[in-house]
Structure formats: structure tokens, C-alpha cells
mmCIF file of C-alpha atoms and ligand atoms in Angstrom:
data_model
loop_
_atom_site.group_PDB
_atom_site.id
_atom_site.type_symbol
_atom_site.label_atom_id
_atom_site.label_comp_id
_atom_site.label_asym_id
_atom_site.label_seq_id
_atom_site.Cartn_x
_atom_site.Cartn_y
_atom_site.Cartn_z
ATOM 1 C CA MET A 1 22.598 21.688 -21.493
ATOM 2 C CA SER A 2 25.345 19.195 -22.146
ATOM 3 C CA ALA A 3 27.414 18.662 -19.012
ATOM 4 C CA THR A 4 29.463 15.498 -18.637
ATOM 5 C CA LEU A 5 28.793 13.098 -15.768
ATOM 6 C CA ALA A 6 32.071 14.207 -14.156
ATOM 7 C CA GLU A 7 30.980 17.849 -14.298
ATOM 8 C CA LEU A 8 27.666 16.991 -12.638
ATOM 9 C CA GLN A 9 29.435 15.012 -9.930
ATOM 10 C CA ALA A 10 31.661 18.023 -9.216
ATOM 11 C CA LEU A 11 28.616 20.310 -9.034
ATOM 12 C CA GLU A 12 26.909 17.863 -6.686
ATOM 13 C CA ALA A 13 29.954 17.582 -4.396
ATOM 14 C CA ALA A 14 30.313 21.354 -4.194
ATOM 15 C CA HIS A 15 26.727 22.539 -4.103
ATOM 16 C CA ALA A 16 24.061 19.870 -3.562
ATOM 17 C CA ILE A 17 23.187 18.825 -0.016
ATOM 18 C CA GLY A 18 24.197 15.194 0.014
ATOM 19 C CA THR A 19 20.903 13.470 0.780
ATOM 20 C CA TYR A 20 21.078 11.075 -2.187
ATOM 21 C CA VAL A 21 23.381 8.217 -3.125
ATOM 22 C CA ARG A 22 23.301 8.562 -6.899
ATOM 23 C CA ASN A 23 24.385 5.962 -9.419
ATOM 24 C CA PRO A 24 27.048 7.154 -11.882
ATOM 25 C CA VAL A 25 24.711 7.582 -14.863
ATOM 26 C CA GLN A 26 23.254 10.778 -16.337
ATOM 27 C CA PHE A 27 19.904 10.416 -18.059
ATOM 28 C CA VAL A 28 19.090 13.012 -20.670
ATOM 29 C CA SER A 29 15.907 11.750 -22.324
ATOM 30 C CA GLY A 30 13.248 9.082 -22.090
ATOM 31 C CA SER A 31 10.532 7.531 -24.220
ATOM 32 C CA GLY A 32 8.115 4.828 -23.081
ATOM 33 C CA VAL A 33 10.065 2.199 -21.152
ATOM 34 C CA TRP A 34 13.463 3.480 -22.305
ATOM 35 C CA LEU A 35 15.940 6.040 -20.974
ATOM 36 C CA LEU A 36 18.981 7.458 -22.790
ATOM 37 C CA ASP A 37 22.228 8.582 -21.176
ATOM 38 C CA GLU A 38 24.338 11.428 -22.547
ATOM 39 C CA ALA A 39 26.384 9.022 -24.698
ATOM 40 C CA GLY A 40 23.216 7.727 -26.360
ATOM 41 C CA THR A 41 23.180 4.366 -24.542
ATOM 42 C CA GLU A 42 19.673 2.940 -24.031
ATOM 43 C CA TYR A 43 18.504 1.675 -20.637
ATOM 44 C CA LEU A 44 15.455 -0.476 -20.029
ATOM 45 C CA ASP A 45 13.637 1.260 -17.177
ATOM 46 C CA PHE A 46 12.074 -1.225 -14.750
ATOM 47 C CA LEU A 47 11.795 1.302 -11.932
ATOM 48 C CA ALA A 48 9.821 4.084 -13.662
ATOM 49 C CA GLY A 49 11.181 6.755 -11.337
ATOM 50 C CA ILE A 50 9.940 4.598 -8.422
ATOM 51 C CA SER A 51 6.465 4.087 -9.825
ATOM 52 C CA VAL A 52 6.079 7.621 -11.160
ATOM 53 C CA LEU A 53 6.178 6.998 -14.911
ATOM 54 C CA ASN A 54 3.303 4.516 -15.003
ATOM 55 C CA VAL A 55 2.309 5.951 -18.396
ATOM 56 C CA GLY A 56 5.939 5.733 -19.571
ATOM 57 C CA HIS A 57 8.469 8.483 -20.156
ATOM 58 C CA CYS A 58 7.268 11.530 -22.082
ATOM 59 C CA HIS A 59 3.906 10.044 -23.020
ATOM 60 C CA PRO A 60 2.839 12.106 -26.068
ATOM 61 C CA ARG A 61 -0.596 12.893 -24.597
ATOM 62 C CA VAL A 62 0.903 14.022 -21.281
ATOM 63 C CA VAL A 63 3.518 16.140 -23.080
ATOM 64 C CA ALA A 64 0.783 17.725 -25.230
ATOM 65 C CA ALA A 65 -1.390 18.480 -22.186
ATOM 66 C CA ILE A 66 1.553 20.089 -20.373
ATOM 67 C CA THR A 67 2.701 22.207 -23.302
ATOM 68 C CA GLU A 68 -0.792 23.369 -24.276
ATOM 69 C CA GLN A 69 -1.626 24.392 -20.716
ATOM 70 C CA ALA A 70 1.811 25.972 -20.144
ATOM 71 C CA LYS A 71 1.212 28.293 -23.086
ATOM 72 C CA ARG A 72 -2.112 29.495 -21.618
ATOM 73 C CA LEU A 73 -1.750 29.711 -17.825
ATOM 74 C CA THR A 74 0.762 28.138 -15.424
ATOM 75 C CA HIS A 75 -0.492 29.427 -12.067
ATOM 76 C CA ALA A 76 -3.271 31.454 -10.518
ATOM 77 C CA THR A 77 -3.428 30.273 -6.830
ATOM 78 C CA ASN A 78 -6.382 28.651 -5.131
ATOM 79 C CA LEU A 79 -7.897 32.052 -4.392
ATOM 80 C CA TYR A 80 -9.453 31.791 -7.863
ATOM 81 C CA TYR A 81 -11.021 29.158 -10.081
ATOM 82 C CA THR A 82 -9.071 27.216 -12.695
ATOM 83 C CA GLU A 83 -10.555 24.295 -14.567
ATOM 84 C CA PRO A 84 -7.973 21.448 -14.618
ATOM 85 C CA GLY A 85 -7.631 21.069 -10.827
ATOM 86 C CA LEU A 86 -11.353 20.941 -10.210
ATOM 87 C CA ARG A 87 -11.839 18.486 -13.076
ATOM 88 C CA LEU A 88 -9.051 16.376 -11.569
ATOM 89 C CA SER A 89 -10.737 16.423 -8.150
ATOM 90 C CA ALA A 90 -13.961 15.195 -9.751
ATOM 91 C CA ALA A 91 -12.214 12.496 -11.769
ATOM 92 C CA LEU A 92 -10.296 11.206 -8.725
ATOM 93 C CA ALA A 93 -13.349 11.104 -6.461
ATOM 94 C CA GLN A 94 -15.489 9.447 -9.126
ATOM 95 C CA SER A 95 -12.762 6.866 -9.846
ATOM 96 C CA SER A 96 -12.599 5.771 -6.227
ATOM 97 C CA LEU A 97 -14.212 6.643 -2.908
ATOM 98 C CA GLY A 98 -16.878 9.060 -4.101
ATOM 99 C CA GLY A 99 -16.215 11.815 -1.567
ATOM 100 C CA LYS A 100 -14.046 14.896 -2.049
ATOM 101 C CA VAL A 101 -10.416 15.612 -2.858
ATOM 102 C CA PHE A 102 -7.634 17.847 -1.524
ATOM 103 C CA LEU A 103 -4.914 18.259 -4.144
ATOM 104 C CA CYS A 104 -1.257 18.784 -3.235
ATOM 105 C CA ASN A 105 2.191 18.359 -4.720
ATOM 106 C CA SER A 106 3.749 15.164 -3.373
ATOM 107 C CA GLY A 107 3.183 11.977 -1.449
ATOM 108 C CA THR A 108 4.319 13.241 1.895
ATOM 109 C CA GLU A 109 1.951 16.210 1.613
ATOM 110 C CA ALA A 110 -0.948 13.893 0.824
ATOM 111 C CA VAL A 111 -0.133 11.926 3.985
ATOM 112 C CA GLU A 112 0.116 15.119 6.056
ATOM 113 C CA ALA A 113 -3.320 16.109 4.805
ATOM 114 C CA ALA A 114 -4.679 12.658 5.701
ATOM 115 C CA ILE A 115 -3.271 12.839 9.238
ATOM 116 C CA LYS A 116 -4.727 16.304 9.782
ATOM 117 C CA LEU A 117 -8.074 15.188 8.377
ATOM 118 C CA ALA A 118 -8.247 12.173 10.689
ATOM 119 C CA ARG A 119 -7.480 14.251 13.777
ATOM 120 C CA ARG A 120 -9.868 17.008 12.716
ATOM 121 C CA ALA A 121 -12.631 14.436 12.285
ATOM 122 C CA ARG A 122 -12.201 13.082 15.829
ATOM 123 C CA ALA A 123 -10.979 16.256 17.535
ATOM 124 C CA ARG A 124 -8.338 14.048 19.159
ATOM 125 C CA GLY A 125 -6.592 10.840 18.689
ATOM 126 C CA SER A 126 -3.746 8.570 17.904
ATOM 127 C CA ILE A 127 -2.841 7.243 14.475
ATOM 128 C CA VAL A 128 -2.095 3.528 14.300
ATOM 129 C CA VAL A 129 0.573 2.623 11.739
ATOM 130 C CA LEU A 130 2.159 -0.695 10.814
ATOM 131 C CA GLU A 131 5.690 -1.949 11.173
ATOM 132 C CA ASP A 132 7.631 -1.795 7.875
ATOM 133 C CA GLY A 133 5.387 1.038 6.704
ATOM 134 C CA PHE A 134 6.679 4.045 4.801
ATOM 135 C CA HIS A 135 4.690 7.251 4.445
ATOM 136 C CA GLY A 136 7.195 10.032 3.754
ATOM 137 C CA ARG A 137 9.864 12.350 5.107
ATOM 138 C CA THR A 138 8.149 15.420 6.555
ATOM 139 C CA TYR A 139 7.360 15.444 10.269
ATOM 140 C CA GLY A 140 3.881 13.946 10.267
ATOM 141 C CA SER A 141 4.566 11.317 7.637
ATOM 142 C CA LEU A 142 8.008 10.585 9.132
ATOM 143 C CA SER A 143 6.359 10.073 12.515
ATOM 144 C CA ALA A 144 4.104 7.545 10.744
ATOM 145 C CA THR A 145 7.164 5.722 9.350
ATOM 146 C CA PRO A 146 8.491 3.458 12.101
ATOM 147 C CA GLN A 147 12.074 3.090 10.962
ATOM 148 C CA GLU A 148 14.737 3.844 13.527
ATOM 149 C CA ALA A 149 17.345 5.030 11.017
ATOM 150 C CA LYS A 150 14.974 7.493 9.385
ATOM 151 C CA GLN A 151 13.356 8.774 12.597
ATOM 152 C CA ALA A 152 16.027 8.795 15.310
ATOM 153 C CA PRO A 153 18.197 11.695 14.056
ATOM 154 C CA PHE A 154 15.163 13.979 13.904
ATOM 155 C CA ALA A 155 13.575 13.523 17.315
ATOM 156 C CA PRO A 156 11.356 14.699 18.824
ATOM 157 C CA LEU A 157 8.750 13.497 16.365
ATOM 158 C CA VAL A 158 5.045 14.319 16.219
ATOM 159 C CA PRO A 159 3.369 12.564 19.179
ATOM 160 C CA GLY A 160 0.410 10.227 18.951
ATOM 161 C CA PHE A 161 1.583 7.528 16.541
ATOM 162 C CA VAL A 162 1.144 3.932 17.652
ATOM 163 C CA VAL A 163 3.201 1.288 15.851
ATOM 164 C CA CYS A 164 1.542 -2.067 15.437
ATOM 165 C CA ALA A 165 2.739 -5.496 14.274
ATOM 166 C CA LYS A 166 1.206 -6.864 11.073
ATOM 167 C CA ASP A 167 -1.048 -9.242 12.979
ATOM 168 C CA PRO A 168 -4.858 -8.975 12.902
ATOM 169 C CA GLU A 169 -5.262 -9.554 16.642
ATOM 170 C CA VAL A 170 -2.506 -7.122 17.596
ATOM 171 C CA LEU A 171 -4.079 -4.539 15.310
ATOM 172 C CA ARG A 172 -7.547 -5.039 16.821
ATOM 173 C CA ALA A 173 -6.062 -4.548 20.280
ATOM 174 C CA ALA A 174 -4.194 -1.401 19.207
ATOM 175 C CA VAL A 175 -7.343 0.383 18.018
ATOM 176 C CA GLY A 176 -9.450 1.954 20.760
ATOM 177 C CA PRO A 177 -11.724 4.877 21.583
ATOM 178 C CA ASP A 178 -8.747 7.257 21.322
ATOM 179 C CA THR A 179 -7.831 6.140 17.791
ATOM 180 C CA ALA A 180 -8.323 8.733 15.068
ATOM 181 C CA ALA A 181 -7.128 6.535 12.213
ATOM 182 C CA VAL A 182 -5.358 3.446 11.030
ATOM 183 C CA LEU A 183 -2.951 4.392 8.243
ATOM 184 C CA LEU A 184 -1.426 1.661 6.081
ATOM 185 C CA GLU A 185 -0.110 0.785 2.630
ATOM 186 C CA PRO A 186 -2.163 -2.126 1.230
ATOM 187 C CA ILE A 187 1.121 -3.300 -0.286
ATOM 188 C CA GLN A 188 4.163 -1.953 1.527
ATOM 189 C CA GLY A 189 6.501 -0.609 -1.138
ATOM 190 C CA GLU A 190 9.645 0.890 0.322
ATOM 191 C CA SER A 191 10.224 -1.962 2.759
ATOM 192 C CA GLY A 192 10.371 -4.519 -0.058
ATOM 193 C CA ILE A 193 6.880 -5.110 -1.547
ATOM 194 C CA HIS A 194 4.965 -6.826 1.247
ATOM 195 C CA VAL A 195 1.328 -7.547 0.395
ATOM 196 C CA LEU A 196 -0.802 -7.143 3.541
ATOM 197 C CA SER A 197 -3.001 -10.159 4.211
ATOM 198 C CA PRO A 198 -6.776 -9.970 3.614
ATOM 199 C CA GLN A 199 -7.227 -10.876 7.300
ATOM 200 C CA LEU A 200 -5.156 -7.904 8.401
ATOM 201 C CA LEU A 201 -7.055 -5.495 6.150
ATOM 202 C CA ALA A 202 -10.403 -6.896 7.297
ATOM 203 C CA ALA A 203 -9.314 -6.530 10.930
ATOM 204 C CA ALA A 204 -8.321 -2.910 10.290
ATOM 205 C CA ARG A 205 -11.713 -2.200 8.716
ATOM 206 C CA GLU A 206 -13.641 -3.829 11.561
ATOM 207 C CA ALA A 207 -11.563 -2.210 14.275
ATOM 208 C CA CYS A 208 -12.007 1.253 12.754
ATOM 209 C CA ASP A 209 -15.755 0.741 12.345
ATOM 210 C CA ALA A 210 -16.089 -0.395 15.957
ATOM 211 C CA VAL A 211 -14.689 2.889 17.335
ATOM 212 C CA GLY A 212 -15.518 5.333 14.530
ATOM 213 C CA ALA A 213 -11.895 5.776 13.453
ATOM 214 C CA ALA A 214 -10.860 6.424 9.849
ATOM 215 C CA LEU A 215 -9.234 3.688 7.816
ATOM 216 C CA ILE A 216 -6.754 5.397 5.492
ATOM 217 C CA PHE A 217 -4.917 3.615 2.692
ATOM 218 C CA ASP A 218 -1.679 5.104 1.444
ATOM 219 C CA GLU A 219 -1.930 4.340 -2.283
ATOM 220 C CA ILE A 220 0.945 6.578 -3.277
ATOM 221 C CA GLN A 221 2.937 3.657 -4.682
ATOM 222 C CA THR A 222 0.151 1.108 -5.229
ATOM 223 C CA GLY A 223 -2.306 3.387 -7.041
ATOM 224 C CA MET A 224 -2.658 4.573 -10.631
ATOM 225 C CA GLY A 225 -2.904 1.062 -12.053
ATOM 226 C CA ARG A 226 0.341 -0.287 -10.601
ATOM 227 C CA THR A 227 -1.231 -3.487 -9.231
ATOM 228 C CA GLY A 228 -3.602 -4.184 -12.146
ATOM 229 C CA SER A 229 -6.594 -2.205 -10.863
ATOM 230 C CA LEU A 230 -6.670 1.588 -10.831
ATOM 231 C CA TRP A 231 -6.444 1.503 -7.015
ATOM 232 C CA ALA A 232 -5.027 -1.418 -5.055
ATOM 233 C CA TYR A 233 -7.923 -1.390 -2.562
ATOM 234 C CA GLU A 234 -10.244 -2.602 -5.344
ATOM 235 C CA GLN A 235 -8.582 -6.031 -5.187
ATOM 236 C CA THR A 236 -8.631 -6.309 -1.394
ATOM 237 C CA GLY A 237 -12.343 -6.421 -0.623
ATOM 238 C CA VAL A 238 -11.836 -3.569 1.850
ATOM 239 C CA VAL A 239 -12.847 0.024 1.105
ATOM 240 C CA PRO A 240 -10.990 2.692 3.105
ATOM 241 C CA ASP A 241 -12.549 5.939 4.354
ATOM 242 C CA ALA A 242 -9.816 7.967 2.691
ATOM 243 C CA MET A 243 -6.688 7.373 0.669
ATOM 244 C CA THR A 244 -3.603 9.155 -0.578
ATOM 245 C CA SER A 245 -2.256 9.275 -4.114
ATOM 246 C CA ALA A 246 0.892 10.827 -5.605
ATOM 247 C CA LYS A 247 3.874 9.473 -7.600
ATOM 248 C CA ALA A 248 2.252 8.393 -10.914
ATOM 249 C CA LEU A 249 -0.677 10.779 -10.482
ATOM 250 C CA GLY A 250 1.101 13.641 -12.259
ATOM 251 C CA GLY A 251 2.256 11.592 -15.260
ATOM 252 C CA GLY A 252 5.829 12.617 -14.359
ATOM 253 C CA LEU A 253 5.073 15.990 -12.734
ATOM 254 C CA PRO A 254 4.793 16.462 -8.946
ATOM 255 C CA ALA A 255 1.208 15.872 -7.852
ATOM 256 C CA GLY A 256 -0.528 14.451 -4.813
ATOM 257 C CA ALA A 257 -4.059 13.995 -3.552
ATOM 258 C CA LEU A 258 -6.020 13.130 -0.455
ATOM 259 C CA ILE A 259 -9.239 11.459 -1.567
ATOM 260 C CA THR A 260 -12.078 10.856 0.885
ATOM 261 C CA GLY A 261 -15.219 8.802 0.931
ATOM 262 C CA PRO A 262 -18.528 10.533 1.710
ATOM 263 C CA ARG A 263 -18.160 10.322 5.517
ATOM 264 C CA LEU A 264 -15.001 12.434 5.650
ATOM 265 C CA ALA A 265 -15.759 14.666 2.661
ATOM 266 C CA ASP A 266 -16.721 17.765 4.646
ATOM 267 C CA VAL A 267 -14.432 17.476 7.678
ATOM 268 C CA PHE A 268 -11.955 20.166 6.570
ATOM 269 C CA GLN A 269 -13.329 23.684 6.792
ATOM 270 C CA ALA A 270 -12.137 26.749 4.883
ATOM 271 C CA GLY A 271 -8.713 27.738 6.179
ATOM 272 C CA ASP A 272 -7.927 24.333 7.733
ATOM 273 C CA HIS A 273 -5.354 23.381 5.121
ATOM 274 C CA GLY A 274 -3.815 24.709 1.940
ATOM 275 C CA SER A 275 -0.864 24.794 -0.425
ATOM 276 C CA THR A 276 0.222 27.481 -2.892
ATOM 277 C CA PHE A 277 0.871 25.283 -5.907
ATOM 278 C CA ALA A 278 -1.710 22.563 -5.203
ATOM 279 C CA GLY A 279 -3.873 21.599 -8.152
ATOM 280 C CA GLY A 280 -2.130 24.094 -10.424
ATOM 281 C CA PRO A 281 -3.305 24.031 -14.021
ATOM 282 C CA VAL A 282 -0.218 22.514 -15.682
ATOM 283 C CA VAL A 283 0.189 19.641 -13.230
ATOM 284 C CA ALA A 284 -3.540 18.975 -13.093
ATOM 285 C CA SER A 285 -3.742 18.876 -16.903
ATOM 286 C CA ALA A 286 -0.994 16.253 -16.949
ATOM 287 C CA ALA A 287 -2.683 14.312 -14.136
ATOM 288 C CA LEU A 288 -6.046 14.249 -15.900
ATOM 289 C CA VAL A 289 -4.424 12.558 -18.895
ATOM 290 C CA ALA A 290 -2.368 10.188 -16.722
ATOM 291 C CA LEU A 291 -5.477 9.177 -14.762
ATOM 292 C CA GLU A 292 -7.402 8.503 -17.960
ATOM 293 C CA ILE A 293 -4.581 6.367 -19.402
ATOM 294 C CA CYS A 294 -4.139 4.385 -16.177
ATOM 295 C CA SER A 295 -7.910 3.768 -15.922
ATOM 296 C CA ASP A 296 -8.063 1.969 -19.285
ATOM 297 C CA PRO A 297 -9.409 -1.555 -18.621
ATOM 298 C CA ALA A 298 -7.241 -2.988 -21.428
ATOM 299 C CA LEU A 299 -4.105 -1.507 -19.863
ATOM 300 C CA LEU A 300 -5.094 -2.825 -16.421
ATOM 301 C CA ALA A 301 -5.683 -6.320 -17.841
ATOM 302 C CA SER A 302 -2.247 -6.162 -19.454
ATOM 303 C CA VAL A 303 -0.684 -5.139 -16.108
ATOM 304 C CA ARG A 304 -2.180 -8.247 -14.497
ATOM 305 C CA GLU A 305 -1.028 -10.553 -17.325
ATOM 306 C CA LEU A 306 2.448 -9.093 -17.621
ATOM 307 C CA GLY A 307 2.797 -9.135 -13.841
ATOM 308 C CA GLU A 308 2.232 -12.900 -13.926
ATOM 309 C CA ARG A 309 4.789 -13.298 -16.701
ATOM 310 C CA LEU A 310 7.351 -11.189 -14.858
ATOM 311 C CA GLY A 311 6.750 -12.971 -11.539
ATOM 312 C CA GLU A 312 7.023 -16.432 -13.078
ATOM 313 C CA GLY A 313 10.175 -15.512 -14.988
ATOM 314 C CA LEU A 314 11.788 -14.037 -11.898
ATOM 315 C CA GLY A 315 10.937 -17.129 -9.875
ATOM 316 C CA GLU A 316 12.946 -19.247 -12.323
ATOM 317 C CA LEU A 317 16.142 -17.189 -12.103
ATOM 318 C CA PRO A 318 19.057 -18.683 -10.149
ATOM 319 C CA GLY A 319 19.595 -17.157 -6.721
ATOM 320 C CA VAL A 320 15.993 -15.947 -6.378
ATOM 321 C CA THR A 321 14.406 -17.169 -3.135
ATOM 322 C CA ALA A 322 11.067 -15.306 -3.164
ATOM 323 C CA VAL A 323 8.939 -13.199 -5.506
ATOM 324 C CA ARG A 324 6.210 -10.982 -4.027
ATOM 325 C CA GLY A 325 3.760 -8.419 -5.244
ATOM 326 C CA ARG A 326 0.730 -7.755 -7.378
ATOM 327 C CA GLY A 327 0.535 -6.652 -11.009
ATOM 328 C CA LEU A 328 3.687 -4.762 -11.940
ATOM 329 C CA MET A 329 4.698 -4.026 -8.349
ATOM 330 C CA VAL A 330 7.227 -6.765 -7.707
ATOM 331 C CA GLY A 331 9.791 -7.479 -4.989
ATOM 332 C CA VAL A 332 12.418 -10.199 -5.342
ATOM 333 C CA ASP A 333 14.520 -11.704 -2.575
ATOM 334 C CA VAL A 334 17.912 -13.099 -3.521
ATOM 335 C CA ARG A 335 19.850 -15.650 -1.498
ATOM 336 C CA GLU A 336 22.375 -14.839 1.229
ATOM 337 C CA GLY A 337 25.684 -14.123 -0.465
ATOM 338 C CA ILE A 338 24.121 -11.996 -3.220
ATOM 339 C CA SER A 339 24.004 -8.289 -2.418
ATOM 340 C CA ALA A 340 20.848 -6.695 -3.827
ATOM 341 C CA PRO A 341 22.385 -3.181 -3.973
ATOM 342 C CA GLU A 342 25.343 -4.601 -5.905
ATOM 343 C CA LEU A 343 22.987 -6.540 -8.187
ATOM 344 C CA ALA A 344 21.013 -3.360 -8.929
ATOM 345 C CA ARG A 345 24.226 -1.454 -9.610
ATOM 346 C CA ARG A 346 25.531 -4.117 -11.978
ATOM 347 C CA ALA A 347 22.144 -4.329 -13.693
ATOM 348 C CA LEU A 348 22.405 -0.602 -14.414
ATOM 349 C CA LEU A 349 26.045 -0.436 -15.455
ATOM 350 C CA GLU A 350 26.515 -3.802 -17.187
ATOM 351 C CA GLN A 351 23.040 -4.713 -18.440
ATOM 352 C CA HIS A 352 21.534 -1.226 -18.780
ATOM 353 C CA LEU A 353 18.526 -2.337 -16.776
ATOM 354 C CA VAL A 354 17.165 0.130 -14.203
ATOM 355 C CA ILE A 355 15.937 -1.500 -10.970
ATOM 356 C CA ASN A 356 16.636 -0.743 -7.324
ATOM 357 C CA ALA A 357 17.323 -2.476 -4.039
ATOM 358 C CA THR A 358 14.986 -1.934 -1.090
ATOM 359 C CA GLY A 359 17.191 -3.902 1.301
ATOM 360 C CA PRO A 360 20.351 -6.010 1.468
ATOM 361 C CA HIS A 361 18.702 -8.976 -0.270
ATOM 362 C CA THR A 362 15.654 -7.474 -1.993
ATOM 363 C CA ILE A 363 15.275 -5.780 -5.360
ATOM 364 C CA ARG A 364 12.209 -3.975 -6.647
ATOM 365 C CA LEU A 365 10.822 -3.943 -10.185
ATOM 366 C CA GLU A 366 8.130 -1.424 -11.152
ATOM 367 C CA PRO A 367 8.237 -0.874 -14.918
ATOM 368 C CA PRO A 368 5.970 1.578 -16.735
ATOM 369 C CA LEU A 369 2.557 -0.060 -17.183
ATOM 370 C CA ILE A 370 2.846 0.277 -20.957
ATOM 371 C CA VAL A 371 5.717 -2.237 -20.979
ATOM 372 C CA SER A 372 5.512 -4.998 -23.644
ATOM 373 C CA GLU A 373 5.944 -8.756 -23.353
ATOM 374 C CA ALA A 374 9.229 -8.493 -25.253
ATOM 375 C CA GLU A 375 10.508 -5.856 -22.815
ATOM 376 C CA ILE A 376 9.556 -8.071 -19.835
ATOM 377 C CA ASP A 377 11.502 -10.929 -21.429
ATOM 378 C CA SER A 378 14.445 -8.645 -22.105
ATOM 379 C CA ALA A 379 14.544 -7.535 -18.454
ATOM 380 C CA LEU A 380 14.453 -11.178 -17.343
ATOM 381 C CA ALA A 381 17.312 -12.035 -19.705
ATOM 382 C CA ARG A 382 19.392 -9.096 -18.444
ATOM 383 C CA LEU A 383 18.860 -10.070 -14.808
ATOM 384 C CA GLY A 384 19.410 -13.722 -15.634
ATOM 385 C CA ALA A 385 22.780 -12.902 -17.215
ATOM 386 C CA LEU A 386 23.900 -11.394 -13.894
ATOM 387 C CA LEU A 387 22.529 -14.135 -11.664
ATOM 388 C CA SER A 388 23.760 -17.118 -13.711
HETATM 389 N N1 PLP B 1 3.886 6.877 0.856
HETATM 390 C C1 PLP B 1 4.356 5.853 0.144
HETATM 391 C C2 PLP B 1 3.662 4.529 0.199
HETATM 392 C C3 PLP B 1 5.495 5.999 -0.668
HETATM 393 O O1 PLP B 1 5.951 4.956 -1.355
HETATM 394 C C4 PLP B 1 6.127 7.258 -0.694
HETATM 395 C C5 PLP B 1 7.365 7.459 -1.486
HETATM 396 O O2 PLP B 1 8.082 6.530 -1.775
HETATM 397 C C6 PLP B 1 5.589 8.316 0.056
HETATM 398 C C7 PLP B 1 4.477 8.087 0.817
HETATM 399 C C8 PLP B 1 6.219 9.678 0.031
HETATM 400 O O3 PLP B 1 6.023 10.271 -1.229
HETATM 401 P P1 PLP B 1 6.902 11.526 -1.681
HETATM 402 O O4 PLP B 1 8.299 11.032 -1.874
HETATM 403 O O5 PLP B 1 6.266 11.995 -2.972
HETATM 404 O O6 PLP B 1 6.803 12.543 -0.609
#
């Protein structure tokens, strides 16, 4: 395949439903932290497919796992046994909450499974979600995403979601006997990398315990080593009853998971939930390798160190008013008068640095976790050249 960018844009205009605002660049290959366009120009990727390529592009071990499995068996359905998916379930549970796992194909599906699980466990109940949260685009997860622009055109939504301010006392008051779950991102990604306070997380834990509700962490963006521990909850002092994973889980392929602790492990009964492709052998083989790579203590230590270096460097750039985040999950506010979407566009087209804007004055940086010190410094120099 060797279409020009113009040819792809014509195909898109004629045949693709226009749900995306694409930048005018065609990527044709990737390796580690680098992407190549069709003219052979190299781009430094500090977005990693929005925290999907935590192991880097085309990691040789992930590619080998995919190709070896693809030659043997690509699909059998969950009516039969295949090894990779069940090994992945074990590895995920053992790496985190110690319960059981439902595999799926994306983040939004993992959230749907979590919502169903919480309601099944209580046989009733509302789901408390936080302002600025993002949990996905299908009806349950969209109903859990309190953003007017995303929700309003698609009303009526799924009932029973209660939106709560990010205030410990407000959260305590919002949780009652009718609450099935509190669902939150420990660090809110899509709304601009907002780290939830330890007080808020502790209040959520206490409030859920007081009424027997489930505390569910959405770790779709924060998990798989992104924040410098395999799961973000490990650094919060709060252990959820269940959590969702996706994005980086598949090493670049579409994978998702609902992971429970022991209390919720046996809530779903046979026939309660399912998905044709879930836990398929090719994706699960890739995910097993990705999970192993992202669990490496040396890699996680490097994420923490490089996150500091990136955060400090960003804080020194002109026009930067705030730097937030943990590990290599970083949000940067720029001053009034600088448009973050325009900055991200110029970074791509002029500096060949891939980042994105989460709002009018906020950019997000989430490089592959295998990034080097030199690549961090190069990204800072490229951004600095635009901001100076
Ligand atoms: N939850 C969080 C925290 C996310 O960041 C996202 C995607 O950005 C989702 C859920 C939805 O995941 P997906 O796009 O794979 O459905």
C-alpha cells in the first residue's frame, strides 16, 4: 500500500464517517519512540497512540508473539479453551487485585463490564462518577462521562449515574445505601491529566465501605506502567474492589480487561456477559508480553526518573503555567494567548514531535515508557523552539 496523503484525504471525505479531526500526516511505520511518514520523515512520538504503545512501536517481542500465534490459531471463540487468554487472566489478577478477570477488546467495553458487575453485585443502584471524568463512548460509559458536548446529542442516556464534584465531603454525601459503585480515574486523562487527591480517594474508599458499594478505578490510561508503577492505584494507598484496563494492555492490539478483587470475583454468572473476540489468542499473546515488559521494576524506575526530568524541563519552558501528572503521564497548561491545539499542530508539522491538546490551553505528553533521556531532552528542545 502506498497511497499519498491527498489520496487518503479523498477516501476519507468520500467514505469515512467523519468522527475524527485528523492531522495532515500519514504514518507508515514505527519503531520504539519513532514514527515514519510516507516520505521517510521521522517523528518523535510523545503520545504513544494515546498511551497505547507503552512498550514502544513494533516491540520485537510483541511482534514475535503476534506472528507466532497468528500462524497457529487466530480465533476459536470462548466456547472452547485457548491458552493465551486464560494465562493473561491469571497474570492480570496476580499483578493486581487478586480476584478474577473478564477480558474484552477496548476500554469502553471494560467500563461496560464494570458497570454491569457493580449493578449485578447489588441488584440495584446508582453509579457515582466524578466531574471531568472520561470513561468511553458507548452508552454505559458515555453515561458515566459527564461532559455536555459528548452526552447531549445522544440523550436519553442510561439512567442511574450521579455526578459528583471532586471534593471529599461532597463525595461522601453522594454515596448512600442505593449506591452500587463509585467509578473514577485515579488520574483523569482526557480532561487534562488531573491527579485526584489522596483525601478524595480515601473518602471514596471509606464511603464505599460504609454502604457496601464497589470502588472501581478506571486504569485504562493510567495502568500498564504509565505512572511509574504497573497500576496507578499502587501509589495512592487505596486499593479498589475492581479496575479496568485497556489501551496499552494489548501492546498495540485492541485489548481490554475488567479485573476484580476477591469480593467481586464470582458476581457474574455464566451467561451474564460475553464478547465474541474477547481474550482471543493473538491479542492475548501480545498482551502477555506487553504486561511482562511493563511490569519490569527497572522500566518502572526509569518511568519515575524520566517523568521527573520531563516535568522539570517542561516547567522551565516559556509560556508554561502548570505541569501536572505522575511518571510519564504529563499535562501542561500554557498561558492565555497560546492555543494548545495550535501548539500541538505546529509541534507535529514543524518540529516532528507528536503530542496532543486536551483543551484550549492544555497539552498532553505520554511517550512510550522505553523512551531515553536523550529523547526526553529532544522533545523538550522541540517544544522549547516553538514556545520561545
Ligand atoms: N477510560 C479512560 C480513562 C480512557 O482514557 C479511555 C480512552 O481514552 C476510555 C476509558 C475508553 O477507551 P476506548 O477508547 O478503548 O474505548
